[in-house]
Amino acid sequence: MQIPSRLIEAAVEEFAKLPGIGKKTALRLVLHLMESPEERSFNLSENLSKARRDIKHCQRCYTLSDEDLCTICENPLRDQNTICVVEGLRDVLAVENTLQYRGLYHVLGGVIAPIQRIGPEDLTIDALVRRIPAEQTKEVILALSPTMEGDTTAFYLTRKLKPFGIKITTIARGIPLGGELEYADELTLGRSIATRTIYDQQQ
Amino acid sequence: MQIPSRLIEAAVEEFAKLPGIGKKTALRLVLHLMESPEERSFNLSENLSKARRDIKHCQRCYTLSDEDLCTICENPLRDQNTICVVEGLRDVLAVENTLQYRGLYHVLGGVIAPIQRIGPEDLTIDALVRRIPAEQTKEVILALSPTMEGDTTAFYLTRKLKPFGIKITTIARGIPLGGELEYADELTLGRSIATRTIYDQQQ
């Protein structure tokens, strides 16, 4: 589709670089903004640039944060001796949403993925290792995606953390709540049988 | 979902105001930009603000344009005596994409919609009426959506343009190419029977 305006085309191209936004959707968004009051476009631009310019990584857990310490690390009511290791901020939000976890986090910034040339030194693993003795951590919960890369990272972390003699756990894999057995893939079902729990432990 | 960063939240809120973008998608887009190089966010902001600030309406056909006259109105090879009346730029692009039309356009900026308080005076109808004698227009093609509002607008325009004694046509309504008869709604099918064409006229 040829757009008869270079101004619109330039904006559409930038929108179309976003994940899940194709050129048609980008055009729809840009035209919507062109037909809306000017402040809509300015507010969007302003808030986005400001966020990108001022956002920091929490110096303790490396999540995206407005301040040097994120609101979770700053909160004295959180359990200071448990660290939940996740890939990114989105996982922090997902765990927070469950309202089941009151400890701290550690954001790796990705997982070990040799194909994409992401090695352990590209992640915040050293910082995590330093936190364990400094914060007298008692338990590290690995909450990584159940992919090859996630499992590799979990294995690497376990080896690094073992010398500290702390409890290392991983979130349970199994049949999702509301999921039907017959539709579960055999790997998940197999794992959920291997890691079965005593019945009255379940809620 | 509570976002622990006011900077990110402000950007997410602006993205979530876009049509078809919910809060979850907005968060995904913003986090993607936070984790991408800074220039990605700046280019998006810059191109969007620049487009919104500098975009004009073509003084002749009222489509969005970089200059006082749009590239279509400026093109001397276009048929200067035919005007295709559409609602917005997206419709111009749709008609242009067919490669079947070589005339000019007139962008109304909407359709008459009393419920949304859009009357004829909010659209560029007067400008269209002035164009007819000034440009010695021979045909006006109404390419409006087949909705109640579109039909109302077409009816209003026809009444306004009749005194000029020009040819007024409307795009054909009927069964879409590749569409199956049994799935067509009865209104469309009825209309396509009422406005049937001689067989050998069809391509």
mmCIF file of C-alpha atoms in Angstrom:
data_model
loop_
_atom_site.group_PDB
_atom_site.id
_atom_site.type_symbol
_atom_site.label_atom_id
_atom_site.label_comp_id
_atom_site.label_asym_id
_atom_site.label_seq_id
_atom_site.Cartn_x
_atom_site.Cartn_y
_atom_site.Cartn_z
ATOM 1 C CA MET A 1 0.000 0.000 0.000
ATOM 2 C CA GLN A 2 1.454 3.339 -1.066
ATOM 3 C CA ILE A 3 0.822 6.151 1.379
ATOM 4 C CA PRO A 4 0.734 9.572 -0.335
ATOM 5 C CA SER A 5 2.295 11.328 2.686
ATOM 6 C CA ARG A 6 5.910 10.912 3.753
ATOM 7 C CA LEU A 7 5.097 12.245 7.215
ATOM 8 C CA ILE A 8 2.492 9.558 7.803
ATOM 9 C CA GLU A 9 4.668 6.910 6.228
ATOM 10 C CA ALA A 10 7.574 7.678 8.566
ATOM 11 C CA ALA A 11 5.304 7.362 11.606
ATOM 12 C CA VAL A 12 3.710 4.179 10.265
ATOM 13 C CA GLU A 13 7.138 2.608 9.752
ATOM 14 C CA GLU A 14 8.090 3.191 13.378
ATOM 15 C CA PHE A 15 4.806 1.757 14.667
ATOM 16 C CA ALA A 16 5.159 -1.261 12.393
ATOM 17 C CA LYS A 17 8.465 -2.129 14.110
ATOM 18 C CA LEU A 18 6.578 -2.922 17.317
ATOM 19 C CA PRO A 19 5.934 -6.602 18.041
ATOM 20 C CA GLY A 20 2.583 -7.835 16.729
ATOM 21 C CA ILE A 21 1.868 -4.592 14.833
ATOM 22 C CA GLY A 22 1.783 -5.002 11.049
ATOM 23 C CA LYS A 23 1.760 -2.202 8.501
ATOM 24 C CA LYS A 24 -2.043 -2.126 8.235
ATOM 25 C CA THR A 25 -2.539 -1.851 11.986
ATOM 26 C CA ALA A 26 0.223 0.769 12.168
ATOM 27 C CA LEU A 27 -1.564 2.828 9.523
ATOM 28 C CA ARG A 28 -4.848 2.540 11.409
ATOM 29 C CA LEU A 29 -3.174 3.752 14.620
ATOM 30 C CA VAL A 30 -1.354 6.649 12.949
ATOM 31 C CA LEU A 31 -4.443 7.830 11.030
ATOM 32 C CA HIS A 32 -6.427 7.660 14.249
ATOM 33 C CA LEU A 33 -3.857 9.916 15.900
ATOM 34 C CA MET A 34 -3.766 12.293 12.912
ATOM 35 C CA GLU A 35 -7.523 12.760 13.258
ATOM 36 C CA SER A 36 -7.417 13.130 17.056
ATOM 37 C CA PRO A 37 -6.490 16.336 18.916
ATOM 38 C CA GLU A 38 -2.778 17.170 18.707
ATOM 39 C CA GLU A 39 -2.176 16.637 22.416
ATOM 40 C CA ARG A 40 -2.961 12.925 22.044
ATOM 41 C CA SER A 41 0.085 12.435 19.799
ATOM 42 C CA PHE A 42 2.231 14.738 21.916
ATOM 43 C CA ASN A 43 1.286 13.016 25.172
ATOM 44 C CA LEU A 44 2.072 9.629 23.676
ATOM 45 C CA SER A 45 5.442 10.824 22.338
ATOM 46 C CA GLU A 46 6.283 12.720 25.511
ATOM 47 C CA ASN A 47 5.426 9.924 27.938
ATOM 48 C CA LEU A 48 7.214 7.329 25.846
ATOM 49 C CA SER A 49 10.463 9.301 25.456
ATOM 50 C CA LYS A 50 10.401 10.310 29.096
ATOM 51 C CA ALA A 51 9.919 6.721 30.262
ATOM 52 C CA ARG A 52 12.677 5.448 27.984
ATOM 53 C CA ARG A 53 15.068 8.227 29.050
ATOM 54 C CA ASP A 54 14.454 8.082 32.802
ATOM 55 C CA ILE A 55 13.841 4.379 33.374
ATOM 56 C CA LYS A 56 16.530 2.598 35.399
ATOM 57 C CA HIS A 57 17.279 -0.910 36.493
ATOM 58 C CA CYS A 58 16.795 -1.494 40.214
ATOM 59 C CA GLN A 59 20.313 -1.750 41.648
ATOM 60 C CA ARG A 60 19.338 -4.758 43.720
ATOM 61 C CA CYS A 61 16.985 -6.906 41.632
ATOM 62 C CA TYR A 62 17.522 -5.367 38.162
ATOM 63 C CA THR A 63 13.854 -4.928 37.357
ATOM 64 C CA LEU A 64 12.854 -1.767 35.478
ATOM 65 C CA SER A 65 12.309 0.954 38.034
ATOM 66 C CA ASP A 66 11.786 4.719 38.363
ATOM 67 C CA GLU A 67 14.265 4.973 41.240
ATOM 68 C CA ASP A 68 17.595 3.355 42.131
ATOM 69 C CA LEU A 69 15.665 0.807 44.187
ATOM 70 C CA CYS A 70 12.338 -0.575 42.940
ATOM 71 C CA THR A 71 9.180 -0.400 45.053
ATOM 72 C CA ILE A 72 9.384 -4.105 45.851
ATOM 73 C CA CYS A 73 13.009 -4.007 47.058
ATOM 74 C CA GLU A 74 12.219 -0.884 49.083
ATOM 75 C CA ASN A 75 9.269 -2.462 50.849
ATOM 76 C CA PRO A 76 10.409 -3.650 54.317
ATOM 77 C CA LEU A 77 7.303 -5.838 54.654
ATOM 78 C CA ARG A 78 8.508 -8.222 51.919
ATOM 79 C CA ASP A 79 10.276 -11.412 52.977
ATOM 80 C CA GLN A 80 13.930 -10.400 52.634
ATOM 81 C CA ASN A 81 15.294 -13.947 52.603
ATOM 82 C CA THR A 82 13.537 -15.336 49.534
ATOM 83 C CA ILE A 83 14.446 -14.443 45.944
ATOM 84 C CA CYS A 84 12.282 -15.376 42.972
ATOM 85 C CA VAL A 85 14.422 -15.489 39.819
ATOM 86 C CA VAL A 86 12.603 -14.422 36.628
ATOM 87 C CA GLU A 87 13.436 -13.425 33.079
ATOM 88 C CA GLY A 88 11.902 -9.951 32.918
ATOM 89 C CA LEU A 89 9.537 -7.389 34.371
ATOM 90 C CA ARG A 90 6.551 -9.045 32.752
ATOM 91 C CA ASP A 91 7.189 -12.174 34.813
ATOM 92 C CA VAL A 92 7.489 -10.056 37.973
ATOM 93 C CA LEU A 93 4.052 -8.601 37.198
ATOM 94 C CA ALA A 94 2.624 -12.069 36.519
ATOM 95 C CA VAL A 95 3.888 -13.436 39.860
ATOM 96 C CA GLU A 96 2.765 -10.300 41.717
ATOM 97 C CA ASN A 97 -0.700 -10.705 40.257
ATOM 98 C CA THR A 98 -1.095 -14.111 41.904
ATOM 99 C CA LEU A 99 -0.865 -12.410 45.344
ATOM 100 C CA GLN A 100 0.830 -15.658 46.470
ATOM 101 C CA TYR A 101 4.386 -14.344 46.814
ATOM 102 C CA ARG A 102 5.747 -11.875 49.363
ATOM 103 C CA GLY A 103 9.500 -12.211 48.806
ATOM 104 C CA LEU A 104 11.970 -10.377 46.567
ATOM 105 C CA TYR A 105 12.821 -10.836 42.881
ATOM 106 C CA HIS A 106 15.876 -11.066 40.719
ATOM 107 C CA VAL A 107 15.460 -10.192 37.038
ATOM 108 C CA LEU A 108 17.970 -11.997 34.820
ATOM 109 C CA GLY A 109 17.242 -9.894 31.731
ATOM 110 C CA GLY A 110 16.786 -12.992 29.587
ATOM 111 C CA VAL A 111 17.829 -16.646 29.539
ATOM 112 C CA ILE A 112 20.938 -18.398 28.299
ATOM 113 C CA ALA A 113 20.385 -18.856 24.542
ATOM 114 C CA PRO A 114 23.510 -19.849 22.624
ATOM 115 C CA ILE A 115 21.746 -19.536 19.262
ATOM 116 C CA GLN A 116 20.992 -15.871 19.959
ATOM 117 C CA ARG A 117 24.490 -15.526 21.461
ATOM 118 C CA ILE A 118 23.191 -14.809 24.955
ATOM 119 C CA GLY A 119 25.600 -16.337 27.453
ATOM 120 C CA PRO A 120 25.607 -16.282 31.286
ATOM 121 C CA GLU A 121 27.787 -13.140 31.252
ATOM 122 C CA ASP A 122 25.018 -11.224 29.412
ATOM 123 C CA LEU A 123 22.601 -11.852 32.274
ATOM 124 C CA THR A 124 22.617 -10.584 35.863
ATOM 125 C CA ILE A 125 23.761 -13.967 37.223
ATOM 126 C CA ASP A 126 26.891 -12.647 38.963
ATOM 127 C CA ALA A 127 24.814 -10.042 40.751
ATOM 128 C CA LEU A 128 22.423 -12.776 41.910
ATOM 129 C CA VAL A 129 25.311 -14.861 43.238
ATOM 130 C CA ARG A 130 26.597 -11.836 45.173
ATOM 131 C CA ARG A 131 23.158 -11.235 46.707
ATOM 132 C CA ILE A 132 22.934 -14.674 48.342
ATOM 133 C CA PRO A 133 25.538 -14.155 51.119
ATOM 134 C CA ALA A 134 24.947 -10.386 51.330
ATOM 135 C CA GLU A 135 21.215 -10.780 51.984
ATOM 136 C CA GLN A 136 21.400 -14.076 53.905
ATOM 137 C CA THR A 137 19.026 -15.568 51.387
ATOM 138 C CA LYS A 138 17.401 -18.814 52.527
ATOM 139 C CA GLU A 139 15.502 -19.807 49.371
ATOM 140 C CA VAL A 140 15.829 -19.122 45.659
ATOM 141 C CA ILE A 141 12.748 -19.899 43.574
ATOM 142 C CA LEU A 142 13.456 -20.400 39.878
ATOM 143 C CA ALA A 143 10.441 -19.142 37.886
ATOM 144 C CA LEU A 144 11.739 -19.501 34.325
ATOM 145 C CA SER A 145 9.852 -20.490 31.178
ATOM 146 C CA PRO A 146 9.628 -24.272 30.614
ATOM 147 C CA THR A 147 11.639 -24.039 27.385
ATOM 148 C CA MET A 148 14.995 -25.507 26.458
ATOM 149 C CA GLU A 149 16.654 -22.149 27.212
ATOM 150 C CA GLY A 150 14.791 -21.741 30.486
ATOM 151 C CA ASP A 151 15.789 -25.235 31.610
ATOM 152 C CA THR A 152 19.430 -24.647 30.604
ATOM 153 C CA THR A 153 19.470 -21.434 32.626
ATOM 154 C CA ALA A 154 17.868 -23.145 35.616
ATOM 155 C CA PHE A 155 20.502 -25.904 35.450
ATOM 156 C CA TYR A 156 23.343 -23.357 35.240
ATOM 157 C CA LEU A 157 21.945 -21.343 38.150
ATOM 158 C CA THR A 158 21.512 -24.431 40.317
ATOM 159 C CA ARG A 159 25.180 -25.307 39.836
ATOM 160 C CA LYS A 160 26.229 -21.744 40.704
ATOM 161 C CA LEU A 161 24.028 -21.534 43.807
ATOM 162 C CA LYS A 162 24.641 -25.010 45.238
ATOM 163 C CA PRO A 163 27.846 -24.016 47.155
ATOM 164 C CA PHE A 164 25.789 -21.683 49.355
ATOM 165 C CA GLY A 165 23.779 -24.591 50.732
ATOM 166 C CA ILE A 166 20.478 -22.739 50.363
ATOM 167 C CA LYS A 167 17.083 -24.141 49.344
ATOM 168 C CA ILE A 168 16.619 -24.004 45.562
ATOM 169 C CA THR A 169 13.101 -24.596 44.276
ATOM 170 C CA THR A 170 11.350 -24.262 40.955
ATOM 171 C CA ILE A 171 7.717 -23.453 40.257
ATOM 172 C CA ALA A 172 5.549 -26.542 39.753
ATOM 173 C CA ARG A 173 4.905 -27.758 36.213
ATOM 174 C CA GLY A 174 1.668 -29.596 35.600
ATOM 175 C CA ILE A 175 -1.822 -29.521 34.250
ATOM 176 C CA PRO A 176 -3.189 -25.944 34.370
ATOM 177 C CA LEU A 177 -6.216 -25.345 36.584
ATOM 178 C CA GLY A 178 -9.310 -25.889 34.472
ATOM 179 C CA GLY A 179 -7.263 -27.833 31.919
ATOM 180 C CA GLU A 180 -8.511 -31.226 30.766
ATOM 181 C CA LEU A 181 -6.219 -34.233 30.989
ATOM 182 C CA GLU A 182 -6.938 -35.503 27.498
ATOM 183 C CA TYR A 183 -5.799 -32.225 25.930
ATOM 184 C CA ALA A 184 -2.549 -31.973 27.907
ATOM 185 C CA ASP A 185 0.616 -32.798 25.973
ATOM 186 C CA GLU A 186 2.394 -35.958 27.091
ATOM 187 C CA LEU A 187 5.478 -34.136 28.413
ATOM 188 C CA THR A 188 3.445 -31.964 30.763
ATOM 189 C CA LEU A 189 1.264 -34.886 31.841
ATOM 190 C CA GLY A 190 4.334 -37.106 32.363
ATOM 191 C CA ARG A 191 6.011 -34.433 34.454
ATOM 192 C CA SER A 192 2.878 -33.831 36.497
ATOM 193 C CA ILE A 193 2.771 -37.550 37.335
ATOM 194 C CA ALA A 194 6.491 -37.672 38.207
ATOM 195 C CA THR A 195 6.177 -34.628 40.482
ATOM 196 C CA ARG A 196 2.821 -35.640 41.998
ATOM 197 C CA THR A 197 1.988 -34.218 45.445
ATOM 198 C CA ILE A 198 0.189 -35.720 48.463
ATOM 199 C CA TYR A 199 -3.520 -35.079 48.017
ATOM 200 C CA ASP A 200 -4.286 -33.180 51.207
ATOM 201 C CA GLN A 201 -1.411 -30.762 50.547
ATOM 202 C CA GLN A 202 -3.357 -29.318 47.685
ATOM 203 C CA GLN A 203 -5.676 -26.428 48.197
ATOM 204 C CA MET B 1 -2.428 -5.294 36.938
ATOM 205 C CA GLN B 2 -0.393 -2.911 39.060
ATOM 206 C CA ILE B 3 2.754 -1.640 37.374
ATOM 207 C CA PRO B 4 5.500 -0.754 39.865
ATOM 208 C CA SER B 5 6.797 2.137 37.705
ATOM 209 C CA ARG B 6 4.938 5.382 37.157
ATOM 210 C CA LEU B 7 7.023 6.133 34.057
ATOM 211 C CA ILE B 8 5.995 2.889 32.383
ATOM 212 C CA GLU B 9 2.416 3.274 33.569
ATOM 213 C CA ALA B 10 2.112 6.729 31.980
ATOM 214 C CA ALA B 11 3.379 5.416 28.639
ATOM 215 C CA VAL B 12 1.124 2.351 28.849
ATOM 216 C CA GLU B 13 -1.911 4.541 29.481
ATOM 217 C CA GLU B 14 -1.252 6.559 26.314
ATOM 218 C CA PHE B 15 -0.774 3.439 24.195
ATOM 219 C CA ALA B 16 -3.939 1.887 25.645
ATOM 220 C CA LYS B 17 -5.950 4.856 24.309
ATOM 221 C CA LEU B 18 -5.246 3.722 20.738
ATOM 222 C CA PRO B 19 -8.040 1.810 18.984
ATOM 223 C CA GLY B 20 -7.757 -1.964 19.388
ATOM 224 C CA ILE B 21 -4.910 -1.718 21.922
ATOM 225 C CA GLY B 22 -5.835 -2.952 25.394
ATOM 226 C CA LYS B 23 -3.813 -2.477 28.554
ATOM 227 C CA LYS B 24 -2.018 -5.818 28.213
ATOM 228 C CA THR B 25 -0.933 -5.155 24.622
ATOM 229 C CA ALA B 26 0.091 -1.620 25.579
ATOM 230 C CA LEU B 27 2.281 -2.997 28.354
ATOM 231 C CA ARG B 28 3.873 -5.480 25.969
ATOM 232 C CA LEU B 29 4.675 -2.691 23.479
ATOM 233 C CA VAL B 30 6.064 -0.337 26.113
ATOM 234 C CA LEU B 31 8.220 -3.029 27.765
ATOM 235 C CA HIS B 32 9.518 -3.992 24.326
ATOM 236 C CA LEU B 33 10.557 -0.368 23.765
ATOM 237 C CA MET B 34 12.094 -0.086 27.246
ATOM 238 C CA GLU B 35 14.295 -3.071 26.447
ATOM 239 C CA SER B 36 15.182 -1.836 22.940
ATOM 240 C CA PRO B 37 17.846 0.788 22.151
ATOM 241 C CA GLU B 38 16.824 4.307 23.156
ATOM 242 C CA GLU B 39 16.677 5.571 19.579
ATOM 243 C CA ARG B 40 13.733 3.249 18.837
ATOM 244 C CA SER B 41 11.543 5.117 21.328
ATOM 245 C CA PHE B 42 12.892 8.488 20.250
ATOM 246 C CA ASN B 43 12.339 7.810 16.553
ATOM 247 C CA LEU B 44 8.782 6.692 17.223
ATOM 248 C CA SER B 45 8.060 9.767 19.348
ATOM 249 C CA GLU B 46 9.824 12.123 16.962
ATOM 250 C CA ASN B 47 8.172 10.848 13.778
ATOM 251 C CA LEU B 48 4.746 10.774 15.384
ATOM 252 C CA SER B 49 4.908 14.319 16.797
ATOM 253 C CA LYS B 50 6.393 15.641 13.571
ATOM 254 C CA ALA B 51 3.663 14.026 11.459
ATOM 255 C CA ARG B 52 0.907 15.313 13.742
ATOM 256 C CA ARG B 53 2.408 18.813 13.842
ATOM 257 C CA ASP B 54 3.156 19.208 10.135
ATOM 258 C CA ILE B 55 0.297 17.271 8.541
ATOM 259 C CA LYS B 56 -2.172 19.396 6.572
ATOM 260 C CA HIS B 57 -5.413 18.918 4.752
ATOM 261 C CA CYS B 58 -5.113 19.216 0.979
ATOM 262 C CA GLN B 59 -6.736 22.546 0.114
ATOM 263 C CA ARG B 60 -8.574 20.994 -2.795
ATOM 264 C CA CYS B 61 -9.704 17.506 -1.741
ATOM 265 C CA TYR B 62 -9.148 17.714 2.049
ATOM 266 C CA THR B 63 -7.207 14.490 2.334
ATOM 267 C CA LEU B 64 -4.268 14.420 4.777
ATOM 268 C CA SER B 65 -1.231 15.747 2.944
ATOM 269 C CA ASP B 66 2.336 16.934 3.541
ATOM 270 C CA GLU B 67 1.864 19.971 1.265
ATOM 271 C CA ASP B 68 -0.946 22.419 0.537
ATOM 272 C CA LEU B 69 -1.958 20.225 -2.386
ATOM 273 C CA CYS B 70 -1.826 16.413 -2.105
ATOM 274 C CA THR B 71 0.139 14.295 -4.591
ATOM 275 C CA ILE B 72 -3.070 13.145 -6.279
ATOM 276 C CA CYS B 73 -4.478 16.656 -6.824
ATOM 277 C CA GLU B 74 -1.059 17.812 -8.049
ATOM 278 C CA ASN B 75 -0.806 15.038 -10.630
ATOM 279 C CA PRO B 76 -1.816 16.445 -14.065
ATOM 280 C CA LEU B 77 -2.244 12.916 -15.435
ATOM 281 C CA ARG B 78 -5.299 12.271 -13.254
ATOM 282 C CA ASP B 79 -8.735 12.749 -14.799
ATOM 283 C CA GLN B 80 -9.598 16.276 -13.617
ATOM 284 C CA ASN B 81 -13.338 15.984 -14.290
ATOM 285 C CA THR B 82 -14.209 13.070 -12.002
ATOM 286 C CA ILE B 83 -14.422 13.286 -8.217
ATOM 287 C CA CYS B 84 -14.704 10.241 -5.976
ATOM 288 C CA VAL B 85 -16.287 11.243 -2.644
ATOM 289 C CA VAL B 86 -15.022 9.258 0.367
ATOM 290 C CA GLU B 87 -15.115 9.470 4.133
ATOM 291 C CA GLY B 88 -11.394 9.526 4.939
ATOM 292 C CA LEU B 89 -7.812 8.919 3.833
ATOM 293 C CA ARG B 90 -8.119 5.197 4.474
ATOM 294 C CA ASP B 91 -10.827 5.003 1.807
ATOM 295 C CA VAL B 92 -8.618 6.959 -0.615
ATOM 296 C CA LEU B 93 -5.884 4.367 -0.070
ATOM 297 C CA ALA B 94 -8.351 1.504 -0.539
ATOM 298 C CA VAL B 95 -9.610 2.906 -3.861
ATOM 299 C CA GLU B 96 -6.058 3.742 -5.006
ATOM 300 C CA ASN B 97 -5.039 0.158 -4.273
ATOM 301 C CA THR B 98 -7.553 -1.161 -6.804
ATOM 302 C CA LEU B 99 -5.638 0.640 -9.615
ATOM 303 C CA GLN B 100 -9.073 1.075 -11.237
ATOM 304 C CA TYR B 101 -9.531 4.786 -10.652
ATOM 305 C CA ARG B 102 -7.612 7.685 -12.229
ATOM 306 C CA GLY B 103 -9.734 10.651 -11.163
ATOM 307 C CA LEU B 104 -9.635 12.981 -8.151
ATOM 308 C CA TYR B 105 -11.014 12.563 -4.637
ATOM 309 C CA HIS B 106 -12.954 14.574 -2.136
ATOM 310 C CA VAL B 107 -12.590 13.610 1.531
ATOM 311 C CA LEU B 108 -15.669 14.462 3.583
ATOM 312 C CA GLY B 109 -13.994 13.902 6.939
ATOM 313 C CA GLY B 110 -16.829 11.652 8.103
ATOM 314 C CA VAL B 111 -20.489 11.042 7.378
ATOM 315 C CA ILE B 112 -23.669 12.703 8.603
ATOM 316 C CA ALA B 113 -24.406 11.066 11.962
ATOM 317 C CA PRO B 114 -27.033 12.893 14.037
ATOM 318 C CA ILE B 115 -26.469 10.606 17.056
ATOM 319 C CA GLN B 116 -22.812 11.651 17.202
ATOM 320 C CA ARG B 117 -23.867 15.233 16.425
ATOM 321 C CA ILE B 118 -22.108 15.288 13.068
ATOM 322 C CA GLY B 119 -24.157 17.425 10.702
ATOM 323 C CA PRO B 120 -23.497 18.442 7.064
ATOM 324 C CA GLU B 121 -21.762 21.632 8.267
ATOM 325 C CA ASP B 122 -19.097 19.541 10.063
ATOM 326 C CA LEU B 123 -18.080 17.903 6.790
ATOM 327 C CA THR B 124 -16.415 19.380 3.700
ATOM 328 C CA ILE B 125 -19.668 19.330 1.722
ATOM 329 C CA ASP B 126 -19.711 23.065 0.907
ATOM 330 C CA ALA B 127 -16.186 22.801 -0.468
ATOM 331 C CA LEU B 128 -17.285 19.885 -2.659
ATOM 332 C CA VAL B 129 -20.233 21.889 -3.993
ATOM 333 C CA ARG B 130 -17.895 24.778 -4.834
ATOM 334 C CA ARG B 131 -15.536 22.420 -6.689
ATOM 335 C CA ILE B 132 -18.181 21.219 -9.179
ATOM 336 C CA PRO B 133 -18.495 24.441 -11.287
ATOM 337 C CA ALA B 134 -14.900 25.539 -10.608
ATOM 338 C CA GLU B 135 -13.405 22.292 -11.923
ATOM 339 C CA GLN B 136 -16.053 21.591 -14.580
ATOM 340 C CA THR B 137 -16.673 18.231 -12.950
ATOM 341 C CA LYS B 138 -18.583 15.775 -15.138
ATOM 342 C CA GLU B 139 -19.059 12.897 -12.685
ATOM 343 C CA VAL B 140 -19.188 12.480 -8.926
ATOM 344 C CA ILE B 141 -18.774 8.927 -7.636
ATOM 345 C CA LEU B 142 -20.129 8.381 -4.124
ATOM 346 C CA ALA B 143 -17.963 5.761 -2.397
ATOM 347 C CA LEU B 144 -19.422 5.814 1.097
ATOM 348 C CA SER B 145 -19.926 2.937 3.532
ATOM 349 C CA PRO B 146 -23.202 1.047 3.069
ATOM 350 C CA THR B 147 -24.432 2.030 6.523
ATOM 351 C CA MET B 148 -27.414 4.111 7.572
ATOM 352 C CA GLU B 149 -25.134 7.157 7.988
ATOM 353 C CA GLY B 150 -23.403 6.558 4.661
ATOM 354 C CA ASP B 151 -26.736 6.253 2.862
ATOM 355 C CA THR B 152 -28.045 9.405 4.562
ATOM 356 C CA THR B 153 -24.962 11.315 3.469
ATOM 357 C CA ALA B 154 -25.244 9.989 -0.086
ATOM 358 C CA PHE B 155 -28.875 11.085 -0.201
ATOM 359 C CA TYR B 156 -28.006 14.559 1.114
ATOM 360 C CA LEU B 157 -25.134 14.943 -1.365
ATOM 361 C CA THR B 158 -27.301 13.855 -4.292
ATOM 362 C CA ARG B 159 -29.822 16.562 -3.455
ATOM 363 C CA LYS B 160 -27.063 19.185 -3.196
ATOM 364 C CA LEU B 161 -25.386 18.163 -6.457
ATOM 365 C CA LYS B 162 -28.474 17.637 -8.610
ATOM 366 C CA PRO B 163 -28.786 21.325 -9.664
ATOM 367 C CA PHE B 164 -25.442 21.070 -11.505
ATOM 368 C CA GLY B 165 -26.860 18.477 -13.898
ATOM 369 C CA ILE B 166 -23.754 16.267 -13.593
ATOM 370 C CA LYS B 167 -23.593 12.471 -13.537
ATOM 371 C CA ILE B 168 -23.837 11.135 -9.977
ATOM 372 C CA THR B 169 -22.945 7.472 -9.464
ATOM 373 C CA THR B 170 -22.368 5.207 -6.500
ATOM 374 C CA ILE B 171 -20.078 2.202 -6.211
ATOM 375 C CA ALA B 172 -21.861 -1.109 -6.860
ATOM 376 C CA ARG B 173 -23.154 -3.107 -3.916
ATOM 377 C CA GLY B 174 -23.339 -6.838 -4.300
ATOM 378 C CA ILE B 175 -21.842 -10.207 -3.536
ATOM 379 C CA PRO B 176 -18.068 -9.870 -2.955
ATOM 380 C CA LEU B 177 -15.820 -11.697 -5.434
ATOM 381 C CA GLY B 178 -15.152 -15.151 -4.014
ATOM 382 C CA GLY B 179 -18.194 -14.844 -1.742
ATOM 383 C CA GLU B 180 -20.739 -17.652 -1.698
ATOM 384 C CA LEU B 181 -24.396 -16.885 -2.296
ATOM 385 C CA GLU B 182 -25.696 -18.923 0.598
ATOM 386 C CA TYR B 183 -23.608 -16.952 3.097
ATOM 387 C CA ALA B 184 -24.600 -13.518 1.779
ATOM 388 C CA ASP B 185 -27.074 -11.597 3.927
ATOM 389 C CA GLU B 186 -30.497 -11.107 2.346
ATOM 390 C CA LEU B 187 -30.155 -7.317 2.032
ATOM 391 C CA THR B 188 -26.956 -7.559 0.007
ATOM 392 C CA LEU B 189 -28.312 -10.405 -2.108
ATOM 393 C CA GLY B 190 -31.580 -8.538 -2.658
ATOM 394 C CA ARG B 191 -29.739 -5.411 -3.705
ATOM 395 C CA SER B 192 -27.437 -7.362 -6.012
ATOM 396 C CA ILE B 193 -30.506 -8.808 -7.766
ATOM 397 C CA ALA B 194 -32.214 -5.411 -8.021
ATOM 398 C CA THR B 195 -29.066 -3.809 -9.518
ATOM 399 C CA ARG B 196 -28.156 -6.781 -11.754
ATOM 400 C CA THR B 197 -26.026 -6.014 -14.813
ATOM 401 C CA ILE B 198 -26.024 -7.420 -18.367
ATOM 402 C CA TYR B 199 -23.830 -10.517 -18.366
ATOM 403 C CA ASP B 200 -21.317 -9.557 -21.063
ATOM 404 C CA GLN B 201 -20.614 -6.221 -19.341
ATOM 405 C CA GLN B 202 -18.910 -8.098 -16.545
ATOM 406 C CA GLN B 203 -15.228 -8.767 -16.594
#
